[in-house]
Amino acid sequence: MTALAKRANMKKLAVWVGRFVLLAALIFLAFELRKHWSGISGWRPTGQDVALLFSLALIYALGLLLLAECWHWILKLFGTLHRKLAYASFLITQVAKYLPGNVAHLIGRGLYVRGNGLKDGHIVQATLLEMAIIPSGAIVAIMILGCAGQLGAVLPFIPIWLWWLGSFAILASSAIAVGLSDRLGLKLRPVLLDLSFSLGLSVLFMGLLGTVFAAIFLMLSPAPVAALAGSAILAWLVGYLTPGSPGGLGTREATLFALLSSLQMQDTALLAAALFRLVTVLGDLIAFLAGWLLFRNTDKGGT
């Protein structure tokens, strides 16, 4: 069997594993929903609640501009592309992540910017960088909260010293990689600075994502804000890394419920997870409309 055939089989295996995880998550959620239905079905949103949820969807849609800017900085490594075109390619294709496979938005972004001075190989590299940088932003945000001692309520089995040790290992390995690249004459420092800025944008987005979920949960019941935000970011990461899970559907909600079960507010956790999905889907649709109306007819070139 050739190496190419082996890689293809590994991809198929990963997709089937992801589908199994998705199915297990949906079954788990169905049982929990049945168990806690009386508490969830009794919630009656007020007009103020509806207004808050819509406002949070708008805030989430605005936050997606941080990731669009992150995408623009990644594309800048390979050529000159109008910022508005990069924004359009990100915002308009974002809703495609809900299609089966969870890759249509990535393919769509590449196709959207194709033929604008970027080689196909460069677009593939940019897509791979995006796939690495955005979840890396989630990891950094989680590590920051862990080192600050804010995740003990949902991850009590991880001591704070382990968060610090992990953060030190990440920073040390990054510094060693930069030093080695300089010694080898690769001159990667300018590129790494641009990528670091992109990473910073991703971290900011994750902070906003966590804040949106915390606001939803606090609308229903009081709880530790940082623990809520960290749980939302970690659940997003699990959903992102699950192959074949459209937009993290099912896996994100199951992870949120599992993390927040330690707070002994299962009814609230299930309802908050469902409302969080509603808010983010609405936010993605708002971002799609904004990208279509504001950036779709952008000319080529520029910055």
PDB file of N, CA, C and O in Angstrom, residues 41-71:
ATOM      1  N   SER A  41     -38.263  23.027  29.841  1.00  0.00           N
ATOM      2  CA  SER A  41     -39.487  23.448  29.159  1.00  0.00           C
ATOM      3  C   SER A  41     -40.236  24.527  29.934  1.00  0.00           C
ATOM      4  O   SER A  41     -41.073  25.231  29.373  1.00  0.00           O
ATOM      5  N   GLY A  42     -39.924  24.652  31.226  1.00  0.00           N
ATOM      6  CA  GLY A  42     -40.611  25.659  32.030  1.00  0.00           C
ATOM      7  C   GLY A  42     -40.071  27.067  31.841  1.00  0.00           C
ATOM      8  O   GLY A  42     -40.668  28.027  32.347  1.00  0.00           O
ATOM      9  N   TRP A  43     -38.960  27.200  31.113  1.00  0.00           N
ATOM     10  CA  TRP A  43     -38.395  28.542  30.920  1.00  0.00           C
ATOM     11  C   TRP A  43     -39.223  29.332  29.928  1.00  0.00           C
ATOM     12  O   TRP A  43     -39.500  28.865  28.834  1.00  0.00           O
ATOM     13  N   ARG A  44     -39.600  30.519  30.309  1.00  0.00           N
ATOM     14  CA  ARG A  44     -40.366  31.414  29.448  1.00  0.00           C
ATOM     15  C   ARG A  44     -39.598  32.722  29.290  1.00  0.00           C
ATOM     16  O   ARG A  44     -39.543  33.526  30.226  1.00  0.00           O
ATOM     17  N   PRO A  45     -38.980  32.933  28.137  1.00  0.00           N
ATOM     18  CA  PRO A  45     -38.168  34.154  27.962  1.00  0.00           C
ATOM     19  C   PRO A  45     -39.028  35.408  27.953  1.00  0.00           C
ATOM     20  O   PRO A  45     -40.121  35.438  27.389  1.00  0.00           O
ATOM     21  N   THR A  46     -38.509  36.443  28.577  1.00  0.00           N
ATOM     22  CA  THR A  46     -39.159  37.753  28.534  1.00  0.00           C
ATOM     23  C   THR A  46     -38.672  38.513  27.305  1.00  0.00           C
ATOM     24  O   THR A  46     -37.730  38.083  26.625  1.00  0.00           O
ATOM     25  N   GLY A  47     -39.291  39.630  27.048  1.00  0.00           N
ATOM     26  CA  GLY A  47     -38.824  40.469  25.945  1.00  0.00           C
ATOM     27  C   GLY A  47     -37.396  40.920  26.155  1.00  0.00           C
ATOM     28  O   GLY A  47     -36.609  41.028  25.200  1.00  0.00           O
ATOM     29  N   GLN A  48     -37.024  41.160  27.407  1.00  0.00           N
ATOM     30  CA  GLN A  48     -35.653  41.556  27.726  1.00  0.00           C
ATOM     31  C   GLN A  48     -34.674  40.420  27.425  1.00  0.00           C
ATOM     32  O   GLN A  48     -33.565  40.667  26.934  1.00  0.00           O
ATOM     33  N   ASP A  49     -35.084  39.187  27.707  1.00  0.00           N
ATOM     34  CA  ASP A  49     -34.229  38.032  27.405  1.00  0.00           C
ATOM     35  C   ASP A  49     -33.991  37.908  25.903  1.00  0.00           C
ATOM     36  O   ASP A  49     -32.863  37.667  25.457  1.00  0.00           O
ATOM     37  N   VAL A  50     -35.062  38.058  25.122  1.00  0.00           N
ATOM     38  CA  VAL A  50     -34.946  37.965  23.663  1.00  0.00           C
ATOM     39  C   VAL A  50     -34.038  39.063  23.121  1.00  0.00           C
ATOM     40  O   VAL A  50     -33.185  38.820  22.251  1.00  0.00           O
ATOM     41  N   ALA A  51     -34.193  40.274  23.660  1.00  0.00           N
ATOM     42  CA  ALA A  51     -33.349  41.390  23.222  1.00  0.00           C
ATOM     43  C   ALA A  51     -31.880  41.136  23.558  1.00  0.00           C
ATOM     44  O   ALA A  51     -30.983  41.435  22.762  1.00  0.00           O
ATOM     45  N   LEU A  52     -31.637  40.549  24.733  1.00  0.00           N
ATOM     46  CA  LEU A  52     -30.259  40.240  25.130  1.00  0.00           C
ATOM     47  C   LEU A  52     -29.655  39.193  24.205  1.00  0.00           C
ATOM     48  O   LEU A  52     -28.505  39.328  23.769  1.00  0.00           O
ATOM     49  N   LEU A  53     -30.413  38.149  23.883  1.00  0.00           N
ATOM     50  CA  LEU A  53     -29.906  37.100  23.004  1.00  0.00           C
ATOM     51  C   LEU A  53     -29.584  37.647  21.614  1.00  0.00           C
ATOM     52  O   LEU A  53     -28.548  37.295  21.018  1.00  0.00           O
ATOM     53  N   PHE A  54     -30.452  38.509  21.094  1.00  0.00           N
ATOM     54  CA  PHE A  54     -30.188  39.102  19.774  1.00  0.00           C
ATOM     55  C   PHE A  54     -28.959  40.011  19.835  1.00  0.00           C
ATOM     56  O   PHE A  54     -28.139  40.016  18.909  1.00  0.00           O
ATOM     57  N   SER A  55     -28.810  40.762  20.933  1.00  0.00           N
ATOM     58  CA  SER A  55     -27.638  41.626  21.093  1.00  0.00           C
ATOM     59  C   SER A  55     -26.360  40.798  21.148  1.00  0.00           C
ATOM     60  O   SER A  55     -25.332  41.177  20.563  1.00  0.00           O
ATOM     61  N   LEU A  56     -26.421  39.664  21.842  1.00  0.00           N
ATOM     62  CA  LEU A  56     -25.250  38.785  21.919  1.00  0.00           C
ATOM     63  C   LEU A  56     -24.922  38.184  20.556  1.00  0.00           C
ATOM     64  O   LEU A  56     -23.744  37.980  20.232  1.00  0.00           O
ATOM     65  N   ALA A  57     -25.944  37.904  19.744  1.00  0.00           N
ATOM     66  CA  ALA A  57     -25.700  37.410  18.383  1.00  0.00           C
ATOM     67  C   ALA A  57     -24.983  38.473  17.551  1.00  0.00           C
ATOM     68  O   ALA A  57     -24.072  38.160  16.773  1.00  0.00           O
ATOM     69  N   LEU A  58     -25.386  39.735  17.715  1.00  0.00           N
ATOM     70  CA  LEU A  58     -24.708  40.835  17.020  1.00  0.00           C
ATOM     71  C   LEU A  58     -23.256  40.957  17.477  1.00  0.00           C
ATOM     72  O   LEU A  58     -22.349  41.167  16.660  1.00  0.00           O
ATOM     73  N   ILE A  59     -23.043  40.847  18.788  1.00  0.00           N
ATOM     74  CA  ILE A  59     -21.681  40.940  19.324  1.00  0.00           C
ATOM     75  C   ILE A  59     -20.824  39.797  18.789  1.00  0.00           C
ATOM     76  O   ILE A  59     -19.663  39.986  18.399  1.00  0.00           O
ATOM     77  N   TYR A  60     -21.397  38.604  18.741  1.00  0.00           N
ATOM     78  CA  TYR A  60     -20.666  37.450  18.192  1.00  0.00           C
ATOM     79  C   TYR A  60     -20.328  37.676  16.716  1.00  0.00           C
ATOM     80  O   TYR A  60     -19.210  37.382  16.270  1.00  0.00           O
ATOM     81  N   ALA A  61     -21.290  38.219  15.954  1.00  0.00           N
ATOM     82  CA  ALA A  61     -21.048  38.496  14.526  1.00  0.00           C
ATOM     83  C   ALA A  61     -19.922  39.519  14.363  1.00  0.00           C
ATOM     84  O   ALA A  61     -19.058  39.368  13.489  1.00  0.00           O
ATOM     85  N   LEU A  62     -19.912  40.548  15.206  1.00  0.00           N
ATOM     86  CA  LEU A  62     -18.823  41.532  15.162  1.00  0.00           C
ATOM     87  C   LEU A  62     -17.495  40.872  15.540  1.00  0.00           C
ATOM     88  O   LEU A  62     -16.442  41.205  14.984  1.00  0.00           O
ATOM     89  N   GLY A  63     -17.559  39.934  16.480  1.00  0.00           N
ATOM     90  CA  GLY A  63     -16.337  39.234  16.876  1.00  0.00           C
ATOM     91  C   GLY A  63     -15.732  38.425  15.745  1.00  0.00           C
ATOM     92  O   GLY A  63     -14.511  38.229  15.694  1.00  0.00           O
ATOM     93  N   LEU A  64     -16.572  37.955  14.826  1.00  0.00           N
ATOM     94  CA  LEU A  64     -16.059  37.210  13.681  1.00  0.00           C
ATOM     95  C   LEU A  64     -15.150  38.068  12.798  1.00  0.00           C
ATOM     96  O   LEU A  64     -14.338  37.531  12.035  1.00  0.00           O
ATOM     97  N   LEU A  65     -15.280  39.391  12.911  1.00  0.00           N
ATOM     98  CA  LEU A  65     -14.374  40.279  12.172  1.00  0.00           C
ATOM     99  C   LEU A  65     -12.936  40.103  12.658  1.00  0.00           C
ATOM    100  O   LEU A  65     -11.986  40.311  11.891  1.00  0.00           O
ATOM    101  N   LEU A  66     -12.764  39.724  13.923  1.00  0.00           N
ATOM    102  CA  LEU A  66     -11.416  39.435  14.432  1.00  0.00           C
ATOM    103  C   LEU A  66     -10.809  38.246  13.688  1.00  0.00           C
ATOM    104  O   LEU A  66      -9.634  38.272  13.312  1.00  0.00           O
ATOM    105  N   LEU A  67     -11.625  37.218  13.455  1.00  0.00           N
ATOM    106  CA  LEU A  67     -11.124  36.053  12.714  1.00  0.00           C
ATOM    107  C   LEU A  67     -10.948  36.373  11.233  1.00  0.00           C
ATOM    108  O   LEU A  67     -10.054  35.820  10.587  1.00  0.00           O
ATOM    109  N   ALA A  68     -11.797  37.259  10.701  1.00  0.00           N
ATOM    110  CA  ALA A  68     -11.625  37.679   9.305  1.00  0.00           C
ATOM    111  C   ALA A  68     -10.306  38.436   9.143  1.00  0.00           C
ATOM    112  O   ALA A  68      -9.583  38.256   8.151  1.00  0.00           O
ATOM    113  N   GLU A  69      -9.992  39.271  10.127  1.00  0.00           N
ATOM    114  CA  GLU A  69      -8.712  40.000  10.095  1.00  0.00           C
ATOM    115  C   GLU A  69      -7.547  39.027  10.262  1.00  0.00           C
ATOM    116  O   GLU A  69      -6.490  39.187   9.627  1.00  0.00           O
ATOM    117  N   CYS A  70      -7.733  38.024  11.099  1.00  0.00           N
ATOM    118  CA  CYS A  70      -6.727  36.970  11.254  1.00  0.00           C
ATOM    119  C   CYS A  70      -6.468  36.281   9.914  1.00  0.00           C
ATOM    120  O   CYS A  70      -5.312  36.063   9.516  1.00  0.00           O
ATOM    121  N   TRP A  71      -7.523  35.957   9.193  1.00  0.00           N
ATOM    122  CA  TRP A  71      -7.420  35.335   7.866  1.00  0.00           C
ATOM    123  C   TRP A  71      -6.693  36.265   6.900  1.00  0.00           C
ATOM    124  O   TRP A  71      -5.875  35.824   6.088  1.00  0.00           O
TER     125      TRP A  71
END
